[in-house]
PDB file of C-alpha atoms in Angstrom:
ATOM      1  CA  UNK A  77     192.046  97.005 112.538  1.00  0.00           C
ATOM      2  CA  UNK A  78     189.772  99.941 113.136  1.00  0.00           C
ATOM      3  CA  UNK A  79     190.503 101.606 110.424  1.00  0.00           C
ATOM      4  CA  UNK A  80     189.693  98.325 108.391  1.00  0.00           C
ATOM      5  CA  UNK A  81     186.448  97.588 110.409  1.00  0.00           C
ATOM      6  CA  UNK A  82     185.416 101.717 109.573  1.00  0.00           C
ATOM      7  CA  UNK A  83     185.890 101.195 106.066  1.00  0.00           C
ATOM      8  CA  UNK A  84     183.644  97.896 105.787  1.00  0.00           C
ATOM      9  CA  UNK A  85     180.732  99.292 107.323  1.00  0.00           C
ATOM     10  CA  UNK A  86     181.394 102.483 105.332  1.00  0.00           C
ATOM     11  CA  UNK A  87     181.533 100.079 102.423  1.00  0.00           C
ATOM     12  CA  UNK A  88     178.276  98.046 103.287  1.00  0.00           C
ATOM     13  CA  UNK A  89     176.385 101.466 104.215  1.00  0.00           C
ATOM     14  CA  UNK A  90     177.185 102.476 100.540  1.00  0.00           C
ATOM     15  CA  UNK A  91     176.000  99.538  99.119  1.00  0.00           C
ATOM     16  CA  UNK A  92     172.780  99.366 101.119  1.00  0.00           C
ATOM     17  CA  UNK A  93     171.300 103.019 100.681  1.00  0.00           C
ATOM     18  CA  UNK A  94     171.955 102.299  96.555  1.00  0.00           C
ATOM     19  CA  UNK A  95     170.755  99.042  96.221  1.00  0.00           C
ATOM     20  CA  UNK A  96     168.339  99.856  94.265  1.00  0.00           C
ATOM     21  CA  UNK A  97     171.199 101.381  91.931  1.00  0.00           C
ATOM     22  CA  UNK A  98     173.058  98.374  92.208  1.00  0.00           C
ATOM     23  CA  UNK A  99     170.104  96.099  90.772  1.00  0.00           C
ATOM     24  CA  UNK A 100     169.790  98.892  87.766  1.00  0.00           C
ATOM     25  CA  UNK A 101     173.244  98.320  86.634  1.00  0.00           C
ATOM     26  CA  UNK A 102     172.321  94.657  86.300  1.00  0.00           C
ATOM     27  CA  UNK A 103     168.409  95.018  85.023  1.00  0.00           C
ATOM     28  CA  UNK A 104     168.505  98.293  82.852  1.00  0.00           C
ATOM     29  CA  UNK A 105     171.243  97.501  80.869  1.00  0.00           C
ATOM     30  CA  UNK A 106     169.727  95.592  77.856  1.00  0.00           C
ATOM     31  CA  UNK A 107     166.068  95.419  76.826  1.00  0.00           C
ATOM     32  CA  UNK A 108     164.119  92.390  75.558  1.00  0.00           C
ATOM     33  CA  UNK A 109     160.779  92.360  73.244  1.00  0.00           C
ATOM     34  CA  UNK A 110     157.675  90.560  74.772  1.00  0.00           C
ATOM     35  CA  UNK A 111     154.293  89.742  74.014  1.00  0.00           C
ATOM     36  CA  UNK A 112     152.208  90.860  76.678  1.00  0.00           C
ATOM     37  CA  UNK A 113     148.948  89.411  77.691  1.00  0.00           C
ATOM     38  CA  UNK A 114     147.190  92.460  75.891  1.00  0.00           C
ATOM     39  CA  UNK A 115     148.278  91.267  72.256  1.00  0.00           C
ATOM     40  CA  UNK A 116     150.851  93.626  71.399  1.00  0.00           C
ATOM     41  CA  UNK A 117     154.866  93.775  71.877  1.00  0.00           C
ATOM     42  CA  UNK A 118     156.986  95.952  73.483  1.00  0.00           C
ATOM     43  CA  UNK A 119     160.618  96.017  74.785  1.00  0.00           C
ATOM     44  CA  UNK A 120     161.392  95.811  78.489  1.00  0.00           C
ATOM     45  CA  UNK A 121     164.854  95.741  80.266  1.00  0.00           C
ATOM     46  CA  UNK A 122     163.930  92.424  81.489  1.00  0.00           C
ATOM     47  CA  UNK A 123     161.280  89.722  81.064  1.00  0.00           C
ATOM     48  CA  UNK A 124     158.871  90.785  83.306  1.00  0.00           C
ATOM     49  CA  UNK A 125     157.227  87.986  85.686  1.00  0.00           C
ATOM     50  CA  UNK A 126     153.814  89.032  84.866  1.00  0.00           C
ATOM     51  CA  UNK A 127     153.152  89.325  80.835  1.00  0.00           C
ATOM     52  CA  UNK A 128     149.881  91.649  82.221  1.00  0.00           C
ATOM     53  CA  UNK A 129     152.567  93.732  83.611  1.00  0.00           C
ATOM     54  CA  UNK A 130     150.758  95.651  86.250  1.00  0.00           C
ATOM     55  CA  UNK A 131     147.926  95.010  88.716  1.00  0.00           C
ATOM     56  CA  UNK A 132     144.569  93.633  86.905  1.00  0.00           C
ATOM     57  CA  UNK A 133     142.664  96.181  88.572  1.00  0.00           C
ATOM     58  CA  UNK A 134     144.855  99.247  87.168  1.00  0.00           C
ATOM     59  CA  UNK A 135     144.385  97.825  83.400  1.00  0.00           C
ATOM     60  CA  UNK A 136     140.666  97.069  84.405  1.00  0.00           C
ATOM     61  CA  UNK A 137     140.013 100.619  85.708  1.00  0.00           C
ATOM     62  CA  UNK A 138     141.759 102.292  82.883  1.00  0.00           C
ATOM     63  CA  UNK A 139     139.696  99.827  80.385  1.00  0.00           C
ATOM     64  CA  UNK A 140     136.546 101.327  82.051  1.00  0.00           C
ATOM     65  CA  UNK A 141     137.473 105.017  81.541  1.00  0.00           C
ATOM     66  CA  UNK A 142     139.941 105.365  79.138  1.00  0.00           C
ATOM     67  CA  UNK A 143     137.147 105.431  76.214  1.00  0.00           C
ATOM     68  CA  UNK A 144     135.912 108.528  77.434  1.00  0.00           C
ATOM     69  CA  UNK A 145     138.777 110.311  76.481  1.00  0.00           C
ATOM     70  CA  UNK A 146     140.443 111.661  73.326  1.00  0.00           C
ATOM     71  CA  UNK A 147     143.697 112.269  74.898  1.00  0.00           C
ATOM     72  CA  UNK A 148     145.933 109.914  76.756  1.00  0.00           C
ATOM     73  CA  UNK A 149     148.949 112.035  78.644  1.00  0.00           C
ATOM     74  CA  UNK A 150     151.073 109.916  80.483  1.00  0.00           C
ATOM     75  CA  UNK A 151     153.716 111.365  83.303  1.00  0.00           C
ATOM     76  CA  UNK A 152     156.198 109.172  84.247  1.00  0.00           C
ATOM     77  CA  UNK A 153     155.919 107.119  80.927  1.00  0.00           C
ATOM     78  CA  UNK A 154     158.678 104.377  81.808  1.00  0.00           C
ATOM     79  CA  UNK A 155     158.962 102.513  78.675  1.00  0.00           C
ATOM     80  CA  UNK A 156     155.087 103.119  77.531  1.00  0.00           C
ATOM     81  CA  UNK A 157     153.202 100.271  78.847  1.00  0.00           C
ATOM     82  CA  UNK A 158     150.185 102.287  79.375  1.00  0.00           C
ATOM     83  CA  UNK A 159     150.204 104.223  76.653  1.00  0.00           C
ATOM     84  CA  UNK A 160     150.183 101.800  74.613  1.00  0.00           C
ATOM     85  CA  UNK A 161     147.681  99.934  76.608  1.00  0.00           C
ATOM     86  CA  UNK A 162     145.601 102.841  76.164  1.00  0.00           C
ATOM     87  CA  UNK A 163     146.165 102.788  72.092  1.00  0.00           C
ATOM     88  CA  UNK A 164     144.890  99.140  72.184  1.00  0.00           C
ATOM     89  CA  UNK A 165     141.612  99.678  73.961  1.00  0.00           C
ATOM     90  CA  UNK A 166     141.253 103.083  71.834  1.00  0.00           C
ATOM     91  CA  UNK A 167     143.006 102.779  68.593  1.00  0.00           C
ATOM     92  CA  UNK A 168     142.518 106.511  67.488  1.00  0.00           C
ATOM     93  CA  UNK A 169     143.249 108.463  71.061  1.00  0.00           C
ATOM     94  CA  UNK A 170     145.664 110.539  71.051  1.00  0.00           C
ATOM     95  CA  UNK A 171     149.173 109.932  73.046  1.00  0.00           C
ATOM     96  CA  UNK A 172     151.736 112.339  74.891  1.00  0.00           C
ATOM     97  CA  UNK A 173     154.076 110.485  76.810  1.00  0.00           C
ATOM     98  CA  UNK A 174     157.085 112.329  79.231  1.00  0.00           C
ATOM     99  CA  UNK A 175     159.770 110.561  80.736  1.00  0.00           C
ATOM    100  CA  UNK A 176     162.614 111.874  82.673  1.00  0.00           C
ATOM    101  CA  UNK A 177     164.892 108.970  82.481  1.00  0.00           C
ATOM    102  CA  UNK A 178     167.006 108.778  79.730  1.00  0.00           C
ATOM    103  CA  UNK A 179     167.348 105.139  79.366  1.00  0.00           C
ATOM    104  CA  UNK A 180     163.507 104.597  79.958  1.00  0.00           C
ATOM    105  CA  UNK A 181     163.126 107.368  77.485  1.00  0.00           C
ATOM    106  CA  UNK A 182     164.799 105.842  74.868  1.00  0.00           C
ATOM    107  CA  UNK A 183     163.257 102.287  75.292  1.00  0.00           C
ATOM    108  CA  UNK A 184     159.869 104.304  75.463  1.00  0.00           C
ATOM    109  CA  UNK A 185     160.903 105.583  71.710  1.00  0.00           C
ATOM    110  CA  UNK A 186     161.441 101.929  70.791  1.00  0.00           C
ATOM    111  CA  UNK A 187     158.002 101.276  71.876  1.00  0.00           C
ATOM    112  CA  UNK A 188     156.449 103.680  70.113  1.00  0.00           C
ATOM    113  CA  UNK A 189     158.360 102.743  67.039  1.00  0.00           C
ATOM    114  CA  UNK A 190     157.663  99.145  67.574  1.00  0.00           C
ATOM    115  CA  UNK A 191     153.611  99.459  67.513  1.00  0.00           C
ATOM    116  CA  UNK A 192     153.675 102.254  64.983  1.00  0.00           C
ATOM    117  CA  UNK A 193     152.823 104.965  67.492  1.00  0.00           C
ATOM    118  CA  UNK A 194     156.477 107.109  66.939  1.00  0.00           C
ATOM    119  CA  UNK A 195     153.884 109.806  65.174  1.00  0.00           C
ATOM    120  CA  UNK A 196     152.995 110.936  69.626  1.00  0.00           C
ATOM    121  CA  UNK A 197     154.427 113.323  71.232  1.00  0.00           C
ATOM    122  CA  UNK A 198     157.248 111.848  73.668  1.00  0.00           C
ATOM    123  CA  UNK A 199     159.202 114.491  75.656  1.00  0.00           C
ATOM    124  CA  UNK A 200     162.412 113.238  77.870  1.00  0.00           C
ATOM    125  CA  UNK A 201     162.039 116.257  81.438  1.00  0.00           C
ATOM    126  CA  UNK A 202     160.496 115.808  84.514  1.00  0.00           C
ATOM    127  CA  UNK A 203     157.555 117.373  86.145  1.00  0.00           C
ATOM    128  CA  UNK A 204     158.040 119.519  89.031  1.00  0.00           C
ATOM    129  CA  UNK A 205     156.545 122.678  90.340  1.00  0.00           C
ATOM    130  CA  UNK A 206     159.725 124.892  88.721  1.00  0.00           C
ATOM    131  CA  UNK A 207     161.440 125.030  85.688  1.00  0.00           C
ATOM    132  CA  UNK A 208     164.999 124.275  85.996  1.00  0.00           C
ATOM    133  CA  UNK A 209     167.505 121.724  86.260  1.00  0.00           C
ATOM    134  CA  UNK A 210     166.882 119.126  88.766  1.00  0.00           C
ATOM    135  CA  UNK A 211     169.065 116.047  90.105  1.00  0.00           C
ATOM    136  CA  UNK A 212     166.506 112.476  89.225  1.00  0.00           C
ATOM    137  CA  UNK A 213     167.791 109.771  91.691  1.00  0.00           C
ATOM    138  CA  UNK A 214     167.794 106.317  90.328  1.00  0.00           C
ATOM    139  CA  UNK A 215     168.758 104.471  87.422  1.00  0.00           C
ATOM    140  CA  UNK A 216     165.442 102.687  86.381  1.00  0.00           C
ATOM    141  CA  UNK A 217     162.060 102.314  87.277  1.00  0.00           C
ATOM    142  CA  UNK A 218     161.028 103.785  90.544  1.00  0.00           C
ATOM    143  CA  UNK A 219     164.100 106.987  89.635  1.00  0.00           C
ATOM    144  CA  UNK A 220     162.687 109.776  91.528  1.00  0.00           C
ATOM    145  CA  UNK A 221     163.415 113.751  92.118  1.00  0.00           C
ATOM    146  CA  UNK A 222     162.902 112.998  95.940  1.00  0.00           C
ATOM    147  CA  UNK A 223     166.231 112.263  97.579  1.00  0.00           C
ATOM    148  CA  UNK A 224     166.606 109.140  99.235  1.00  0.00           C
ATOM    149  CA  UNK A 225     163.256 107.884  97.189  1.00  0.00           C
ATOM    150  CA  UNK A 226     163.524 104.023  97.591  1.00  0.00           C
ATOM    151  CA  UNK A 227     167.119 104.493  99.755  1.00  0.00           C
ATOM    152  CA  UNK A 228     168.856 106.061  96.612  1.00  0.00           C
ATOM    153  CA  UNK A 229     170.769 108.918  98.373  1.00  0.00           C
ATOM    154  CA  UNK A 230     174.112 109.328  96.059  1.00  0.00           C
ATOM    155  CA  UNK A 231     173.662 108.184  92.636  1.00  0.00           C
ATOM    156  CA  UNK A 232     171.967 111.438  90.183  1.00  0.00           C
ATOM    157  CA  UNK A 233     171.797 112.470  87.500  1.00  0.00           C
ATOM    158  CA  UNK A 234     171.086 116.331  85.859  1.00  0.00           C
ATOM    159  CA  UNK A 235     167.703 116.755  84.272  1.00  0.00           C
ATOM    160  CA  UNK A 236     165.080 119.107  82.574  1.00  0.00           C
ATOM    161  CA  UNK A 237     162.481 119.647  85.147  1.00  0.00           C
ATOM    162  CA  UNK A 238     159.180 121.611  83.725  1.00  0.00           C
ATOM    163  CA  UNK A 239     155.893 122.682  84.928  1.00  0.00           C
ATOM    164  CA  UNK A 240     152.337 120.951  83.616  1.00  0.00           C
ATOM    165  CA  UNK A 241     150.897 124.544  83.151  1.00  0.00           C
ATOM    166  CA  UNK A 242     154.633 126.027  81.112  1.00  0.00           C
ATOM    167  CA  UNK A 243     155.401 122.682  79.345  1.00  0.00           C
ATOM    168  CA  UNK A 244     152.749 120.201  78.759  1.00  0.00           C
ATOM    169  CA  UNK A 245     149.226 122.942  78.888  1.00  0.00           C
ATOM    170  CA  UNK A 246     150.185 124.308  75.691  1.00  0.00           C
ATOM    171  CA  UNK A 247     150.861 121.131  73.781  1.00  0.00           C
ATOM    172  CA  UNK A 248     147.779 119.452  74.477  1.00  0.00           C
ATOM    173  CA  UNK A 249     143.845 119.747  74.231  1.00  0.00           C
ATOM    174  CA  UNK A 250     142.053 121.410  76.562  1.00  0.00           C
ATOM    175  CA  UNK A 251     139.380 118.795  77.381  1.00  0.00           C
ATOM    176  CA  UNK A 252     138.924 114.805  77.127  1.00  0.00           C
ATOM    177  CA  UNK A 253     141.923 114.202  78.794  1.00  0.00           C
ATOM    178  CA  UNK A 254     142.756 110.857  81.026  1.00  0.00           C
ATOM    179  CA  UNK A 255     145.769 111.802  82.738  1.00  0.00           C
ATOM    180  CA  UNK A 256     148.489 108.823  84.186  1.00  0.00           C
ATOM    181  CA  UNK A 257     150.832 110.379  86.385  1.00  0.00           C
ATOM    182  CA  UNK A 258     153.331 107.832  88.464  1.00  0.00           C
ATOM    183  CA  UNK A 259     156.368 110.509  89.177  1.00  0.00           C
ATOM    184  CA  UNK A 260     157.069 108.126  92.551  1.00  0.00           C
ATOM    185  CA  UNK A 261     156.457 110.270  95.551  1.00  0.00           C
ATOM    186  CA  UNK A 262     156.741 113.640  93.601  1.00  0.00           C
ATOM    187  CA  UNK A 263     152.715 114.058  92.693  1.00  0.00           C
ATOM    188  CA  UNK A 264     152.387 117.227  94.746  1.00  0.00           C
ATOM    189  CA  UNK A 265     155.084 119.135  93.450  1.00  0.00           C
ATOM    190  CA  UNK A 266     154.003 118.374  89.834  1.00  0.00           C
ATOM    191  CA  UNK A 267     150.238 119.252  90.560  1.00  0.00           C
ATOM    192  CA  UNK A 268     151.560 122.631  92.646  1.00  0.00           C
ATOM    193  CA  UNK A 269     152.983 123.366  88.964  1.00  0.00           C
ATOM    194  CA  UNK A 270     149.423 122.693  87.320  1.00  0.00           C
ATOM    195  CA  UNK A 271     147.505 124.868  88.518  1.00  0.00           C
ATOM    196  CA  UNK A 272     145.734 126.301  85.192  1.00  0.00           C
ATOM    197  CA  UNK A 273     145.581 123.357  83.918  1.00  0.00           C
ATOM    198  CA  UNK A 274     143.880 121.695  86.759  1.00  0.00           C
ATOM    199  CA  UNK A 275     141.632 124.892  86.886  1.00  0.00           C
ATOM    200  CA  UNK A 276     141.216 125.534  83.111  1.00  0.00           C
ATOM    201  CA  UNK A 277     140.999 121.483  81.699  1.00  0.00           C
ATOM    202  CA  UNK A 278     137.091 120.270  81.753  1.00  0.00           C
ATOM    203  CA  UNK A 279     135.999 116.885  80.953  1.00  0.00           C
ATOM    204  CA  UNK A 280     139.360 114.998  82.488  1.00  0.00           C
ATOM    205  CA  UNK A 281     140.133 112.095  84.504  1.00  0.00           C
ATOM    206  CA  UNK A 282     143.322 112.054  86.274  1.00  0.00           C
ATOM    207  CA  UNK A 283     144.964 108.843  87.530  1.00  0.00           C
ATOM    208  CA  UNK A 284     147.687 108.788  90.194  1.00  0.00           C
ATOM    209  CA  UNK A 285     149.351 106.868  93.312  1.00  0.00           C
ATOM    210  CA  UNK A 286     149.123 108.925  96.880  1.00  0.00           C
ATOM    211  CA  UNK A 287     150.739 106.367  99.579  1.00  0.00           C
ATOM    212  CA  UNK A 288     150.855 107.673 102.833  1.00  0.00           C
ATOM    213  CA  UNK A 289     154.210 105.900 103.731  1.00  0.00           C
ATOM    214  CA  UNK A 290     155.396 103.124 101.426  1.00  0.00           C
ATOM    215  CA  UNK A 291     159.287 104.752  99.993  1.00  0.00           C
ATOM    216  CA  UNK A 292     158.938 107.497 102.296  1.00  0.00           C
ATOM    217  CA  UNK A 293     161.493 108.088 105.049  1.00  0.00           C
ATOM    218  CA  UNK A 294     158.905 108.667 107.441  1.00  0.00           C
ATOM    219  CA  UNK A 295     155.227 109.470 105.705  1.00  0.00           C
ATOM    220  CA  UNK A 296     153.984 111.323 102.997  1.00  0.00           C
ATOM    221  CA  UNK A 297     153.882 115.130 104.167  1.00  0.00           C
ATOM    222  CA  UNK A 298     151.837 116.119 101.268  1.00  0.00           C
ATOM    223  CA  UNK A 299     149.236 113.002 101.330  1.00  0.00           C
ATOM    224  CA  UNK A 300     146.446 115.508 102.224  1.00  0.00           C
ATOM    225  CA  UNK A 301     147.725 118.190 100.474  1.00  0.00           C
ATOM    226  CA  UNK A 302     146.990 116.397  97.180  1.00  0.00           C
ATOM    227  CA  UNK A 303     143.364 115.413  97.538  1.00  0.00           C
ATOM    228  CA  UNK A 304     142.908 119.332  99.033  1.00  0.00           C
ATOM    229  CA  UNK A 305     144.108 120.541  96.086  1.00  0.00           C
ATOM    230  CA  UNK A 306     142.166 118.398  93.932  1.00  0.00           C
ATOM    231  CA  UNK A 307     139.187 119.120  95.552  1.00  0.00           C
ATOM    232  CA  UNK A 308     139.753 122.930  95.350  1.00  0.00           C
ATOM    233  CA  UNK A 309     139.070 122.661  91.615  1.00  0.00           C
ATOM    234  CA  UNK A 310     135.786 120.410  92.147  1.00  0.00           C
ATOM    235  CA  UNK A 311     137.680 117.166  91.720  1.00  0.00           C
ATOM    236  CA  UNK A 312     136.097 114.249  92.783  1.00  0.00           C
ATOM    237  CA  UNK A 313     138.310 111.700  93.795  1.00  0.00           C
ATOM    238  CA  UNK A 314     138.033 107.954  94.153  1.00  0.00           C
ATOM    239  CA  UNK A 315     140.372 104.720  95.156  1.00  0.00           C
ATOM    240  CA  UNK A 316     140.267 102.485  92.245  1.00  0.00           C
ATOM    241  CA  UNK A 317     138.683  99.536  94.167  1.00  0.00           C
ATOM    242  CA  UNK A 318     135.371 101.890  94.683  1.00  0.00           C
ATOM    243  CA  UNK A 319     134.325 104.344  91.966  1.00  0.00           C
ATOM    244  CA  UNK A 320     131.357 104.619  92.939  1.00  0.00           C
ATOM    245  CA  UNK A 321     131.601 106.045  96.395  1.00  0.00           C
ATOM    246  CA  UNK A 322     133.595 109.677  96.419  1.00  0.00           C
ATOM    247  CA  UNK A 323     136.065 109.996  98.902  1.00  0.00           C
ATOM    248  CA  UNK A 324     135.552 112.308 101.845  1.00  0.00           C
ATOM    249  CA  UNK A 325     138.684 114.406 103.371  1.00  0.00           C
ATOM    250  CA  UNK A 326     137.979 113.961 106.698  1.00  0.00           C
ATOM    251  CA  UNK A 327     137.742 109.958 106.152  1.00  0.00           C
ATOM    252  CA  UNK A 328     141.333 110.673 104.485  1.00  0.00           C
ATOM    253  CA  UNK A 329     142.441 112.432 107.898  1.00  0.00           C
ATOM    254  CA  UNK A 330     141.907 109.776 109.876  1.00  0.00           C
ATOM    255  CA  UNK A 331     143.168 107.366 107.170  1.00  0.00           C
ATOM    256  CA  UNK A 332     146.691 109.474 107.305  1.00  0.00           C
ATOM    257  CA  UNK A 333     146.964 109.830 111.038  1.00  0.00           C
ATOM    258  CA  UNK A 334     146.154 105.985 112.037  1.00  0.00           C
ATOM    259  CA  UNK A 335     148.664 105.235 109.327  1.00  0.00           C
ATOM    260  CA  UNK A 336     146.295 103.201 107.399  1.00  0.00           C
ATOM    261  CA  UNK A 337     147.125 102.606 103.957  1.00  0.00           C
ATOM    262  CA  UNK A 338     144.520 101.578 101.703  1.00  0.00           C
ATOM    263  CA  UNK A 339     145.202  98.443  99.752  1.00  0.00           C
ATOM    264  CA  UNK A 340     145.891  99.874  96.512  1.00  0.00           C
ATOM    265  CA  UNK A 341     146.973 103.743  97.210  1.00  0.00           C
ATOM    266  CA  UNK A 342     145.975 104.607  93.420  1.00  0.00           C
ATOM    267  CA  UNK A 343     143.540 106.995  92.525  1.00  0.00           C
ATOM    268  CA  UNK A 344     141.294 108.493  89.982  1.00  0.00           C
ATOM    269  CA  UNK A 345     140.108 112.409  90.322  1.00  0.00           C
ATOM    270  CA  UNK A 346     137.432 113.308  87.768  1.00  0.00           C
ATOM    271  CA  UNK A 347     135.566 116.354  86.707  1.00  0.00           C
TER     272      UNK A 347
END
């Protein structure tokens, strides 16, 4: 009876730290095409609840901004939603998309295909801070290189991890760049690898998430470490609900060590 109560809760433990696996097997293993709300089609695993797909204010910030830019270069592509959203509020800008998930790769190829954008650049690694071969946990969205990202401790797979400044810096323009990153809780570790890029690249606006605990097993270790950075190569940063005031590190200090999140941990760093 021991034995059999061990191997239930053994069983159940499984299950629990890879739900998130679990659900994949289910949701990522056929694709659909929908109209979104933005008049154009792409394919998605499933039918997504919202036909806007994200937040309105991360398609109304990028709507703002993305016109400023020739170059849209989007890290941690999924299947392309805003890349393409990009294309459709600037029909001639200029796309490189990089996914490390091969299944969301290959939907993201579809997507491309499907609105006549398969002439970008679309690259299946992940970004990290070394080139080599890296384990991606996950099976979806939200896979990540961070072990136990989302309670996915067991289920990996092998993949290309590169460096922005070896990989992506020469393949791309050196200036009117928006930038998308959404690696899920790997942001430092990619911008540790893009150094020259973040010091050589003018005219740029970079948009990424920074949570301070939300999928973390206890908080973000590098939350400050990110804006720092940024900063170091005159960066300034901005939550998406207020571009017009520039955030202040210490007002991000106190932020991180009262544990208070701000509603919508996405930013934009521009210089």
């Amino acid at each position: 009876m021991n034995f059999l109560k061990i191997l239930v809760s053994k069983t159940i433990n499984l299950f629990y730290i890879n739900y998130r696996y679990f659900r994949d097997l289910k949701d990522f293993s056929s694709f659909i095409k929908v109209k979104t709300n933005f008049e154009f089609e792409m394919f998605f695993f499933k039918k997504p609840k919202n036909l806007s797909i994200v937040a309105k204010i991360e398609t109304d910030v990028v709507k703002k901004l993305v016109s400023n830019y020739d170059n849209f270069i989007d890290i941690g592509a999924f299947v392309g939603f805003f890349s393409l959203f990009a294309k459709k509020i600037k029909s001639n800008i200029n796309i490189y998309c990089f996914e490390a998930n091969i299944k969301n790769y290959n939907l993201l190829l579809k997507n491309l295909k499907l609105n006549n954008a398969f002439k970008y650049n679309a690259h299946n690694v992940a970004l990290s801070n070394k080139n080599q071969i890296s384990f991606l946990y996950g099976s979806g969205q939200g896979s990540s290189l961070i072990k136990g990202w989302g309670n996915i401790i067991t289920y990996k797979k092998k993949v290309k991890s590169v460096t922005f400044d070896d990989y992506i810096l020469p393949k791309i323009p050196k200036e009117s760049l928006f930038i998308k990153i959404d690696v899920e809780g790997y942001e430092y570790q990619l911008f540790e690898g893009a150094t020259q890029g973040l010091q050589k690249l003018v005219n740029i606006c970079i948009f990424f998430e920074n949570g301070i605990s939300k999928n973390f097993k206890n908080k973000n270790l590098n939350y400050i470490k990110i804006f720092n950075l940024l900063k170091k190569y005159n960066f300034k940063i901005y939550n998406i609900r207020d571009l017009k005031n520039e955030l202040v590190i210490q007002d991000l200090i106190k932020r991180y060590n009262e544990d208070n999140e701000f509603e919508n941990f996405n930013f934009v760093a521009i210089k």
